[in-house]
mmCIF file of C-alpha atoms in Angstrom:
data_model
loop_
_atom_site.group_PDB
_atom_site.id
_atom_site.type_symbol
_atom_site.label_atom_id
_atom_site.label_comp_id
_atom_site.label_asym_id
_atom_site.label_seq_id
_atom_site.Cartn_x
_atom_site.Cartn_y
_atom_site.Cartn_z
ATOM 1 C CA UNK A 1 -9.250 -43.143 -66.849
ATOM 2 C CA UNK A 2 -9.278 -39.463 -66.254
ATOM 3 C CA UNK A 3 -7.472 -38.679 -68.924
ATOM 4 C CA UNK A 4 -9.758 -40.767 -71.247
ATOM 5 C CA UNK A 5 -12.848 -38.862 -69.906
ATOM 6 C CA UNK A 6 -11.168 -35.778 -70.280
ATOM 7 C CA UNK A 7 -10.104 -36.318 -73.959
ATOM 8 C CA UNK A 8 -13.616 -37.731 -74.621
ATOM 9 C CA UNK A 9 -15.288 -34.571 -73.319
ATOM 10 C CA UNK A 10 -12.887 -32.576 -75.274
ATOM 11 C CA UNK A 11 -14.056 -34.231 -78.433
ATOM 12 C CA UNK A 12 -17.333 -33.761 -77.838
ATOM 13 C CA UNK A 13 -17.027 -30.023 -77.141
ATOM 14 C CA UNK A 14 -15.284 -29.998 -80.375
ATOM 15 C CA UNK A 15 -17.986 -31.746 -82.667
ATOM 16 C CA UNK A 16 -20.850 -29.646 -80.701
ATOM 17 C CA UNK A 17 -19.011 -26.472 -81.491
ATOM 18 C CA UNK A 18 -18.187 -27.262 -84.815
ATOM 19 C CA UNK A 19 -21.764 -28.484 -85.836
ATOM 20 C CA UNK A 20 -23.400 -25.314 -84.119
ATOM 21 C CA UNK A 21 -20.701 -22.919 -86.365
ATOM 22 C CA UNK A 22 -21.173 -24.894 -89.515
ATOM 23 C CA UNK A 23 -25.063 -24.429 -88.843
ATOM 24 C CA UNK A 24 -24.733 -20.986 -88.151
ATOM 25 C CA UNK A 25 -22.913 -19.786 -91.015
ATOM 26 C CA UNK A 26 -24.584 -22.272 -93.230
ATOM 27 C CA UNK A 27 -21.355 -23.700 -94.354
ATOM 28 C CA UNK A 28 -21.179 -27.590 -95.334
ATOM 29 C CA UNK A 29 -18.382 -29.976 -95.378
ATOM 30 C CA UNK A 30 -18.208 -29.909 -99.229
ATOM 31 C CA UNK A 31 -17.421 -26.006 -99.000
ATOM 32 C CA UNK A 32 -14.659 -26.743 -96.257
ATOM 33 C CA UNK A 33 -13.319 -29.221 -98.611
ATOM 34 C CA UNK A 34 -13.382 -27.198 -101.672
ATOM 35 C CA UNK A 35 -11.854 -24.495 -99.508
ATOM 36 C CA UNK A 36 -9.122 -26.903 -98.844
ATOM 37 C CA UNK A 37 -8.297 -28.239 -102.177
ATOM 38 C CA UNK A 38 -8.317 -24.326 -103.841
ATOM 39 C CA UNK A 39 -4.956 -23.963 -101.738
ATOM 40 C CA UNK A 40 -2.182 -23.102 -103.994
ATOM 41 C CA UNK A 41 0.756 -25.941 -103.308
ATOM 42 C CA UNK A 42 3.583 -23.163 -103.630
ATOM 43 C CA UNK A 43 1.426 -21.336 -100.568
ATOM 44 C CA UNK A 44 1.120 -24.372 -98.709
ATOM 45 C CA UNK A 45 4.848 -24.980 -98.893
ATOM 46 C CA UNK A 46 5.676 -21.473 -97.837
ATOM 47 C CA UNK A 47 3.612 -21.742 -94.971
ATOM 48 C CA UNK A 48 5.000 -24.885 -93.977
ATOM 49 C CA UNK A 49 8.724 -23.207 -94.259
ATOM 50 C CA UNK A 50 7.430 -20.136 -91.935
ATOM 51 C CA UNK A 51 6.042 -22.694 -89.563
ATOM 52 C CA UNK A 52 9.230 -24.645 -89.289
ATOM 53 C CA UNK A 53 11.117 -21.213 -88.585
ATOM 54 C CA UNK A 54 8.491 -20.845 -85.702
ATOM 55 C CA UNK A 55 9.828 -23.959 -84.147
ATOM 56 C CA UNK A 56 13.241 -22.868 -84.768
ATOM 57 C CA UNK A 57 12.667 -19.459 -83.121
ATOM 58 C CA UNK A 58 11.037 -20.962 -80.157
ATOM 59 C CA UNK A 59 13.509 -23.579 -79.488
ATOM 60 C CA UNK A 60 15.895 -20.840 -79.435
ATOM 61 C CA UNK A 61 14.021 -18.703 -76.756
ATOM 62 C CA UNK A 62 13.589 -21.666 -74.648
ATOM 63 C CA UNK A 63 17.249 -22.264 -74.786
ATOM 64 C CA UNK A 64 18.216 -19.131 -74.001
ATOM 65 C CA UNK A 65 15.957 -18.647 -71.214
ATOM 66 C CA UNK A 66 17.727 -21.627 -69.666
ATOM 67 C CA UNK A 67 20.621 -20.810 -67.123
ATOM 68 C CA UNK A 68 24.232 -21.277 -68.507
ATOM 69 C CA UNK A 69 24.958 -24.105 -66.253
ATOM 70 C CA UNK A 70 22.022 -26.075 -67.426
ATOM 71 C CA UNK A 71 21.661 -24.860 -71.067
ATOM 72 C CA UNK A 72 21.245 -28.149 -73.433
ATOM 73 C CA UNK A 73 22.380 -28.111 -76.814
ATOM 74 C CA UNK A 74 20.105 -26.776 -79.547
ATOM 75 C CA UNK A 75 19.690 -30.293 -80.803
ATOM 76 C CA UNK A 76 18.047 -31.294 -77.954
ATOM 77 C CA UNK A 77 16.033 -28.531 -77.417
ATOM 78 C CA UNK A 78 14.505 -28.584 -80.941
ATOM 79 C CA UNK A 79 12.892 -32.160 -80.997
ATOM 80 C CA UNK A 80 11.479 -31.233 -77.449
ATOM 81 C CA UNK A 81 9.923 -27.866 -78.499
ATOM 82 C CA UNK A 82 8.337 -29.770 -81.549
ATOM 83 C CA UNK A 83 6.780 -32.543 -79.154
ATOM 84 C CA UNK A 84 5.501 -30.110 -76.614
ATOM 85 C CA UNK A 85 3.561 -28.285 -79.114
ATOM 86 C CA UNK A 86 1.743 -31.184 -80.235
ATOM 87 C CA UNK A 87 0.905 -32.036 -76.841
ATOM 88 C CA UNK A 88 -0.043 -28.463 -75.521
ATOM 89 C CA UNK A 89 -2.289 -28.201 -78.719
ATOM 90 C CA UNK A 90 -4.042 -31.636 -78.640
ATOM 91 C CA UNK A 91 -4.806 -32.601 -74.997
ATOM 92 C CA UNK A 92 -7.439 -30.614 -73.074
ATOM 93 C CA UNK A 93 -7.525 -28.002 -70.537
ATOM 94 C CA UNK A 94 -3.833 -27.193 -71.348
ATOM 95 C CA UNK A 95 -2.678 -30.271 -69.602
ATOM 96 C CA UNK A 96 -0.128 -30.892 -72.558
ATOM 97 C CA UNK A 97 1.871 -27.937 -71.394
ATOM 98 C CA UNK A 98 3.210 -29.913 -68.550
ATOM 99 C CA UNK A 99 5.085 -32.118 -71.251
ATOM 100 C CA UNK A 100 7.777 -29.399 -71.454
ATOM 101 C CA UNK A 101 8.692 -29.815 -67.985
ATOM 102 C CA UNK A 102 8.731 -33.597 -68.547
ATOM 103 C CA UNK A 103 10.481 -33.551 -71.493
ATOM 104 C CA UNK A 104 13.246 -31.270 -70.489
ATOM 105 C CA UNK A 105 13.706 -33.477 -67.319
ATOM 106 C CA UNK A 106 13.930 -36.558 -69.404
ATOM 107 C CA UNK A 107 15.905 -35.190 -72.187
ATOM 108 C CA UNK A 108 18.120 -33.014 -70.673
ATOM 109 C CA UNK A 109 18.150 -33.813 -67.326
ATOM 110 C CA UNK A 110 17.030 -30.029 -66.145
ATOM 111 C CA UNK A 111 14.910 -30.312 -62.767
ATOM 112 C CA UNK A 112 11.183 -29.704 -63.071
ATOM 113 C CA UNK A 113 11.128 -26.669 -61.352
ATOM 114 C CA UNK A 114 13.737 -25.044 -63.769
ATOM 115 C CA UNK A 115 11.651 -25.884 -66.650
ATOM 116 C CA UNK A 116 8.363 -24.994 -64.957
ATOM 117 C CA UNK A 117 9.949 -21.584 -64.410
ATOM 118 C CA UNK A 118 11.211 -21.371 -68.147
ATOM 119 C CA UNK A 119 7.604 -22.390 -69.558
ATOM 120 C CA UNK A 120 5.875 -19.750 -67.297
ATOM 121 C CA UNK A 121 8.339 -17.088 -68.276
ATOM 122 C CA UNK A 122 7.912 -18.049 -72.104
ATOM 123 C CA UNK A 123 3.961 -18.193 -71.791
ATOM 124 C CA UNK A 124 3.681 -14.688 -69.977
ATOM 125 C CA UNK A 125 5.942 -13.124 -72.595
ATOM 126 C CA UNK A 126 3.867 -14.642 -75.192
ATOM 127 C CA UNK A 127 0.503 -13.130 -73.846
ATOM 128 C CA UNK A 128 2.375 -10.063 -73.618
ATOM 129 C CA UNK A 129 3.331 -10.076 -77.030
ATOM 130 C CA UNK A 130 -0.057 -11.287 -78.486
ATOM 131 C CA UNK A 131 -1.769 -8.414 -76.394
ATOM 132 C CA UNK A 132 0.792 -5.906 -77.584
ATOM 133 C CA UNK A 133 0.483 -6.706 -81.174
ATOM 134 C CA UNK A 134 -3.360 -6.704 -80.969
ATOM 135 C CA UNK A 135 -3.337 -3.217 -79.020
ATOM 136 C CA UNK A 136 -0.999 -1.794 -81.994
ATOM 137 C CA UNK A 137 -3.105 -3.077 -84.835
ATOM 138 C CA UNK A 138 -6.291 -1.929 -82.908
ATOM 139 C CA UNK A 139 -5.035 1.379 -82.236
ATOM 140 C CA UNK A 140 -3.985 1.622 -85.841
ATOM 141 C CA UNK A 141 -7.051 0.410 -87.581
ATOM 142 C CA UNK A 142 -9.053 2.632 -85.618
ATOM 143 C CA UNK A 143 -6.535 5.881 -86.023
ATOM 144 C CA UNK A 144 -6.706 5.411 -89.840
ATOM 145 C CA UNK A 145 -10.641 4.678 -90.000
ATOM 146 C CA UNK A 146 -9.578 1.488 -91.889
ATOM 147 C CA UNK A 147 -11.995 -0.932 -90.295
ATOM 148 C CA UNK A 148 -15.531 -0.814 -89.113
ATOM 149 C CA UNK A 149 -16.091 0.216 -85.746
ATOM 150 C CA UNK A 150 -13.188 2.298 -85.243
ATOM 151 C CA UNK A 151 -14.041 3.915 -82.049
ATOM 152 C CA UNK A 152 -14.485 0.461 -80.425
ATOM 153 C CA UNK A 153 -11.011 -0.380 -81.963
ATOM 154 C CA UNK A 154 -9.125 2.659 -80.449
ATOM 155 C CA UNK A 155 -10.775 1.621 -77.081
ATOM 156 C CA UNK A 156 -9.788 -1.823 -77.169
ATOM 157 C CA UNK A 157 -6.095 -1.065 -78.312
ATOM 158 C CA UNK A 158 -5.935 1.025 -75.251
ATOM 159 C CA UNK A 159 -7.157 -1.383 -72.769
ATOM 160 C CA UNK A 160 -4.874 -3.875 -74.453
ATOM 161 C CA UNK A 161 -1.879 -1.365 -74.002
ATOM 162 C CA UNK A 162 -2.678 -1.684 -70.210
ATOM 163 C CA UNK A 163 -3.002 -5.672 -70.284
ATOM 164 C CA UNK A 164 0.427 -5.792 -72.156
ATOM 165 C CA UNK A 165 2.191 -3.834 -69.710
ATOM 166 C CA UNK A 166 0.768 -6.040 -67.155
ATOM 167 C CA UNK A 167 1.803 -9.025 -68.695
ATOM 168 C CA UNK A 168 5.595 -7.531 -69.254
ATOM 169 C CA UNK A 169 5.910 -6.702 -65.434
ATOM 170 C CA UNK A 170 4.782 -10.253 -64.300
ATOM 171 C CA UNK A 171 7.349 -11.904 -66.873
ATOM 172 C CA UNK A 172 10.120 -9.373 -65.766
ATOM 173 C CA UNK A 173 8.988 -9.940 -61.905
ATOM 174 C CA UNK A 174 9.001 -13.798 -61.877
ATOM 175 C CA UNK A 175 8.361 -13.778 -58.003
ATOM 176 C CA UNK A 176 5.114 -12.101 -58.539
ATOM 177 C CA UNK A 177 3.861 -15.165 -60.548
ATOM 178 C CA UNK A 178 4.668 -17.348 -57.425
ATOM 179 C CA UNK A 179 2.994 -14.855 -55.338
ATOM 180 C CA UNK A 180 0.086 -14.933 -57.657
ATOM 181 C CA UNK A 181 -0.356 -18.720 -57.342
ATOM 182 C CA UNK A 182 0.232 -18.812 -54.032
ATOM 183 C CA UNK A 183 -2.206 -16.132 -53.172
ATOM 184 C CA UNK A 184 -4.860 -18.029 -55.227
ATOM 185 C CA UNK A 185 -4.447 -21.027 -52.961
ATOM 186 C CA UNK A 186 -4.728 -18.883 -49.692
ATOM 187 C CA UNK A 187 -7.766 -17.319 -51.340
ATOM 188 C CA UNK A 188 -9.073 -21.122 -51.789
ATOM 189 C CA UNK A 189 -8.437 -22.115 -48.476
ATOM 190 C CA UNK A 190 -5.966 -24.867 -49.768
ATOM 191 C CA UNK A 191 -2.994 -24.060 -47.216
ATOM 192 C CA UNK A 192 -4.091 -26.653 -44.656
ATOM 193 C CA UNK A 193 -4.631 -29.452 -47.422
ATOM 194 C CA UNK A 194 -2.195 -31.596 -49.066
ATOM 195 C CA UNK A 195 -2.497 -29.916 -52.466
ATOM 196 C CA UNK A 196 -2.079 -26.686 -50.598
ATOM 197 C CA UNK A 197 1.175 -27.916 -48.976
ATOM 198 C CA UNK A 198 2.482 -29.546 -52.347
ATOM 199 C CA UNK A 199 1.730 -26.119 -54.101
ATOM 200 C CA UNK A 200 3.742 -24.172 -51.461
ATOM 201 C CA UNK A 201 6.678 -26.541 -51.503
ATOM 202 C CA UNK A 202 6.643 -26.468 -55.554
ATOM 203 C CA UNK A 203 6.248 -22.553 -55.233
ATOM 204 C CA UNK A 204 9.487 -22.042 -53.382
ATOM 205 C CA UNK A 205 11.539 -24.093 -55.747
ATOM 206 C CA UNK A 206 10.044 -22.328 -58.675
ATOM 207 C CA UNK A 207 10.864 -19.057 -57.005
ATOM 208 C CA UNK A 208 14.292 -20.018 -56.711
ATOM 209 C CA UNK A 209 14.309 -21.158 -60.363
ATOM 210 C CA UNK A 210 12.812 -17.599 -61.451
ATOM 211 C CA UNK A 211 15.735 -16.066 -59.838
ATOM 212 C CA UNK A 212 18.127 -17.904 -62.093
ATOM 213 C CA UNK A 213 16.137 -17.025 -65.041
ATOM 214 C CA UNK A 214 16.673 -13.314 -63.961
ATOM 215 C CA UNK A 215 15.921 -10.107 -65.632
ATOM 216 C CA UNK A 216 18.892 -10.478 -68.211
ATOM 217 C CA UNK A 217 17.575 -13.465 -69.614
ATOM 218 C CA UNK A 218 13.719 -12.012 -69.371
ATOM 219 C CA UNK A 219 14.993 -9.166 -71.825
ATOM 220 C CA UNK A 220 16.736 -11.464 -73.874
ATOM 221 C CA UNK A 221 13.771 -13.544 -73.824
ATOM 222 C CA UNK A 222 11.439 -10.571 -74.598
ATOM 223 C CA UNK A 223 13.478 -9.714 -77.808
ATOM 224 C CA UNK A 224 13.613 -13.069 -78.946
ATOM 225 C CA UNK A 225 9.402 -13.342 -78.603
ATOM 226 C CA UNK A 226 9.282 -10.595 -81.220
ATOM 227 C CA UNK A 227 10.727 -12.771 -84.274
ATOM 228 C CA UNK A 228 8.612 -15.590 -82.737
ATOM 229 C CA UNK A 229 5.315 -14.069 -83.168
ATOM 230 C CA UNK A 230 6.309 -12.166 -86.469
ATOM 231 C CA UNK A 231 6.526 -15.504 -88.048
ATOM 232 C CA UNK A 232 3.286 -16.685 -86.354
ATOM 233 C CA UNK A 233 1.115 -13.835 -87.934
ATOM 234 C CA UNK A 234 3.204 -14.548 -91.255
ATOM 235 C CA UNK A 235 2.152 -18.077 -91.198
ATOM 236 C CA UNK A 236 -1.407 -16.901 -90.442
ATOM 237 C CA UNK A 237 -1.362 -14.296 -92.905
ATOM 238 C CA UNK A 238 -0.127 -16.403 -95.756
ATOM 239 C CA UNK A 239 -2.582 -19.328 -95.139
ATOM 240 C CA UNK A 240 -5.691 -16.823 -94.706
ATOM 241 C CA UNK A 241 -4.649 -15.161 -98.146
ATOM 242 C CA UNK A 242 -4.198 -18.413 -99.557
ATOM 243 C CA UNK A 243 -7.585 -19.615 -98.662
ATOM 244 C CA UNK A 244 -9.714 -16.336 -100.292
ATOM 245 C CA UNK A 245 -9.054 -13.734 -97.744
ATOM 246 C CA UNK A 246 -7.019 -12.027 -100.706
ATOM 247 C CA UNK A 247 -8.100 -8.299 -99.629
ATOM 248 C CA UNK A 248 -6.404 -8.511 -96.082
ATOM 249 C CA UNK A 249 -3.606 -6.261 -95.117
ATOM 250 C CA UNK A 250 -0.974 -7.708 -92.644
ATOM 251 C CA UNK A 251 -2.172 -5.572 -89.966
ATOM 252 C CA UNK A 252 -5.794 -7.055 -90.472
ATOM 253 C CA UNK A 253 -4.157 -10.447 -90.713
ATOM 254 C CA UNK A 254 -2.759 -9.896 -87.203
ATOM 255 C CA UNK A 255 -5.964 -8.484 -85.911
ATOM 256 C CA UNK A 256 -7.823 -11.835 -86.713
ATOM 257 C CA UNK A 257 -5.364 -14.286 -86.132
ATOM 258 C CA UNK A 258 -4.563 -12.813 -82.618
ATOM 259 C CA UNK A 259 -8.271 -13.229 -81.618
ATOM 260 C CA UNK A 260 -7.814 -16.832 -83.039
ATOM 261 C CA UNK A 261 -4.927 -17.490 -80.752
ATOM 262 C CA UNK A 262 -6.609 -15.746 -77.840
ATOM 263 C CA UNK A 263 -9.723 -17.800 -77.922
ATOM 264 C CA UNK A 264 -7.678 -20.962 -77.997
ATOM 265 C CA UNK A 265 -6.112 -20.036 -74.778
ATOM 266 C CA UNK A 266 -9.650 -20.757 -73.083
ATOM 267 C CA UNK A 267 -9.127 -23.163 -70.215
ATOM 268 C CA UNK A 268 -12.013 -25.464 -71.662
ATOM 269 C CA UNK A 269 -11.844 -25.933 -75.262
ATOM 270 C CA UNK A 270 -12.599 -28.546 -77.858
ATOM 271 C CA UNK A 271 -10.119 -31.183 -78.997
ATOM 272 C CA UNK A 272 -7.220 -29.541 -80.663
ATOM 273 C CA UNK A 273 -8.902 -26.033 -80.655
ATOM 274 C CA UNK A 274 -11.519 -27.461 -82.897
ATOM 275 C CA UNK A 275 -14.754 -24.849 -82.433
ATOM 276 C CA UNK A 276 -12.980 -22.126 -79.862
ATOM 277 C CA UNK A 277 -10.141 -21.304 -82.283
ATOM 278 C CA UNK A 278 -12.417 -21.311 -85.396
ATOM 279 C CA UNK A 279 -14.993 -18.883 -83.954
ATOM 280 C CA UNK A 280 -11.923 -16.277 -82.643
ATOM 281 C CA UNK A 281 -11.135 -16.186 -86.434
ATOM 282 C CA UNK A 282 -14.562 -15.833 -87.575
ATOM 283 C CA UNK A 283 -15.364 -13.181 -85.274
ATOM 284 C CA UNK A 284 -12.107 -11.286 -85.909
ATOM 285 C CA UNK A 285 -12.100 -11.454 -89.700
ATOM 286 C CA UNK A 286 -16.127 -10.348 -89.962
ATOM 287 C CA UNK A 287 -15.804 -7.636 -87.724
ATOM 288 C CA UNK A 288 -13.207 -6.281 -90.293
ATOM 289 C CA UNK A 289 -15.758 -6.934 -93.156
ATOM 290 C CA UNK A 290 -15.118 -10.276 -94.332
ATOM 291 C CA UNK A 291 -18.062 -12.198 -95.454
ATOM 292 C CA UNK A 292 -19.277 -14.600 -92.873
ATOM 293 C CA UNK A 293 -19.576 -17.720 -94.871
ATOM 294 C CA UNK A 294 -15.930 -16.997 -96.300
ATOM 295 C CA UNK A 295 -14.458 -16.552 -92.823
ATOM 296 C CA UNK A 296 -15.830 -19.790 -91.599
ATOM 297 C CA UNK A 297 -14.632 -22.080 -94.391
ATOM 298 C CA UNK A 298 -11.241 -20.423 -94.273
ATOM 299 C CA UNK A 299 -11.010 -21.119 -90.410
ATOM 300 C CA UNK A 300 -11.951 -24.644 -90.649
ATOM 301 C CA UNK A 301 -9.373 -25.241 -93.615
ATOM 302 C CA UNK A 302 -6.783 -23.461 -91.823
ATOM 303 C CA UNK A 303 -7.240 -25.407 -88.891
ATOM 304 C CA UNK A 304 -7.068 -28.479 -90.759
ATOM 305 C CA UNK A 305 -3.565 -27.569 -92.404
ATOM 306 C CA UNK A 306 -2.553 -26.173 -88.898
ATOM 307 C CA UNK A 307 -3.241 -29.739 -87.477
ATOM 308 C CA UNK A 308 -1.689 -31.583 -90.086
ATOM 309 C CA UNK A 309 1.268 -29.677 -89.780
ATOM 310 C CA UNK A 310 1.716 -29.604 -85.738
ATOM 311 C CA UNK A 311 1.184 -33.375 -86.030
ATOM 312 C CA UNK A 312 3.910 -34.206 -88.320
ATOM 313 C CA UNK A 313 6.050 -31.793 -86.612
ATOM 314 C CA UNK A 314 5.308 -33.185 -83.128
ATOM 315 C CA UNK A 315 6.052 -36.784 -84.561
ATOM 316 C CA UNK A 316 9.109 -36.227 -85.710
ATOM 317 C CA UNK A 317 10.017 -34.506 -82.430
ATOM 318 C CA UNK A 318 8.880 -37.502 -80.492
ATOM 319 C CA UNK A 319 11.213 -39.982 -82.647
ATOM 320 C CA UNK A 320 14.236 -37.890 -82.335
ATOM 321 C CA UNK A 321 13.744 -37.440 -78.780
ATOM 322 C CA UNK A 322 13.185 -41.486 -78.448
ATOM 323 C CA UNK A 323 16.298 -41.730 -80.471
ATOM 324 C CA UNK A 324 18.435 -39.676 -78.215
ATOM 325 C CA UNK A 325 17.010 -41.552 -75.414
ATOM 326 C CA UNK A 326 18.070 -44.995 -76.637
ATOM 327 C CA UNK A 327 21.400 -43.666 -77.523
ATOM 328 C CA UNK A 328 22.093 -42.426 -74.014
ATOM 329 C CA UNK A 329 20.681 -45.232 -72.328
ATOM 330 C CA UNK A 330 23.646 -47.464 -70.885
ATOM 331 C CA UNK A 331 23.721 -50.915 -72.351
ATOM 332 C CA UNK A 332 23.612 -54.107 -69.826
ATOM 333 C CA UNK A 333 26.585 -55.893 -69.320
ATOM 334 C CA UNK A 334 26.790 -59.139 -71.082
ATOM 335 C CA UNK A 335 27.085 -62.494 -69.305
#
């Protein structure tokens, strides 16, 4: 019942945000459909191939962050990654992130604390790379005077560099992630409560699991995060240009897509990121001088393609996990 309420609220938020965006940008459904139809099939298939590469790279990073003694085969971790990406994208308030821990325990028999540790390090590394990429692009565009508001870009880039260092430090010192959670629980006076005791017990298990991940795997995970996000930005750039933003440089594509990604990380957003992700895309590209109407039409068309692709990959992942579970279920003795 609670999940149904949250999904309904998420859908309502998405509808309201999309209606407001389309009214603000004076964009109709017909214009979005025409933009979607204008996509060259060759561009679409190229972007789909790049997106498949993103799943391969993410699965490989997840696998390498798992200690040797518990590390599953790549064939098990890949469908799990696809199914988790769908759940994380669709469920509201980032509830779908927990699916990674559940899938890893069900398919690979890895304890929940270890799955949570791997997921936490991966997500902080993602934040570090996105912040770092956006920082570098802001500094580059600002220094070259290649975009409007160059002074603002330099200042934003400097602030993001500091944030990048903070995220990288957190990922390298997994214990501090746990300390941050337990400190927040203390600040909220949760310690005497049942929830507080549950958090404290889970925190110690995760702390031990994070020690197993260790700094060696952190540096490996950091190195593997770079190709993951290079492919993500390439995917955004291919479709952005395919939907009419033909004059974009790769650096500008990184700027606009980074804002779309960051806006989708908000704890409260619309179903499948509708509304929030599109607003980030529109703000990022109009900041660079793209026509407002074109930015919104391309944002919505891109989003529809992305949701379709992630649903296809996610469903294939679910089927593959289901087949693996069935094949490894012991048969009942015959009479």
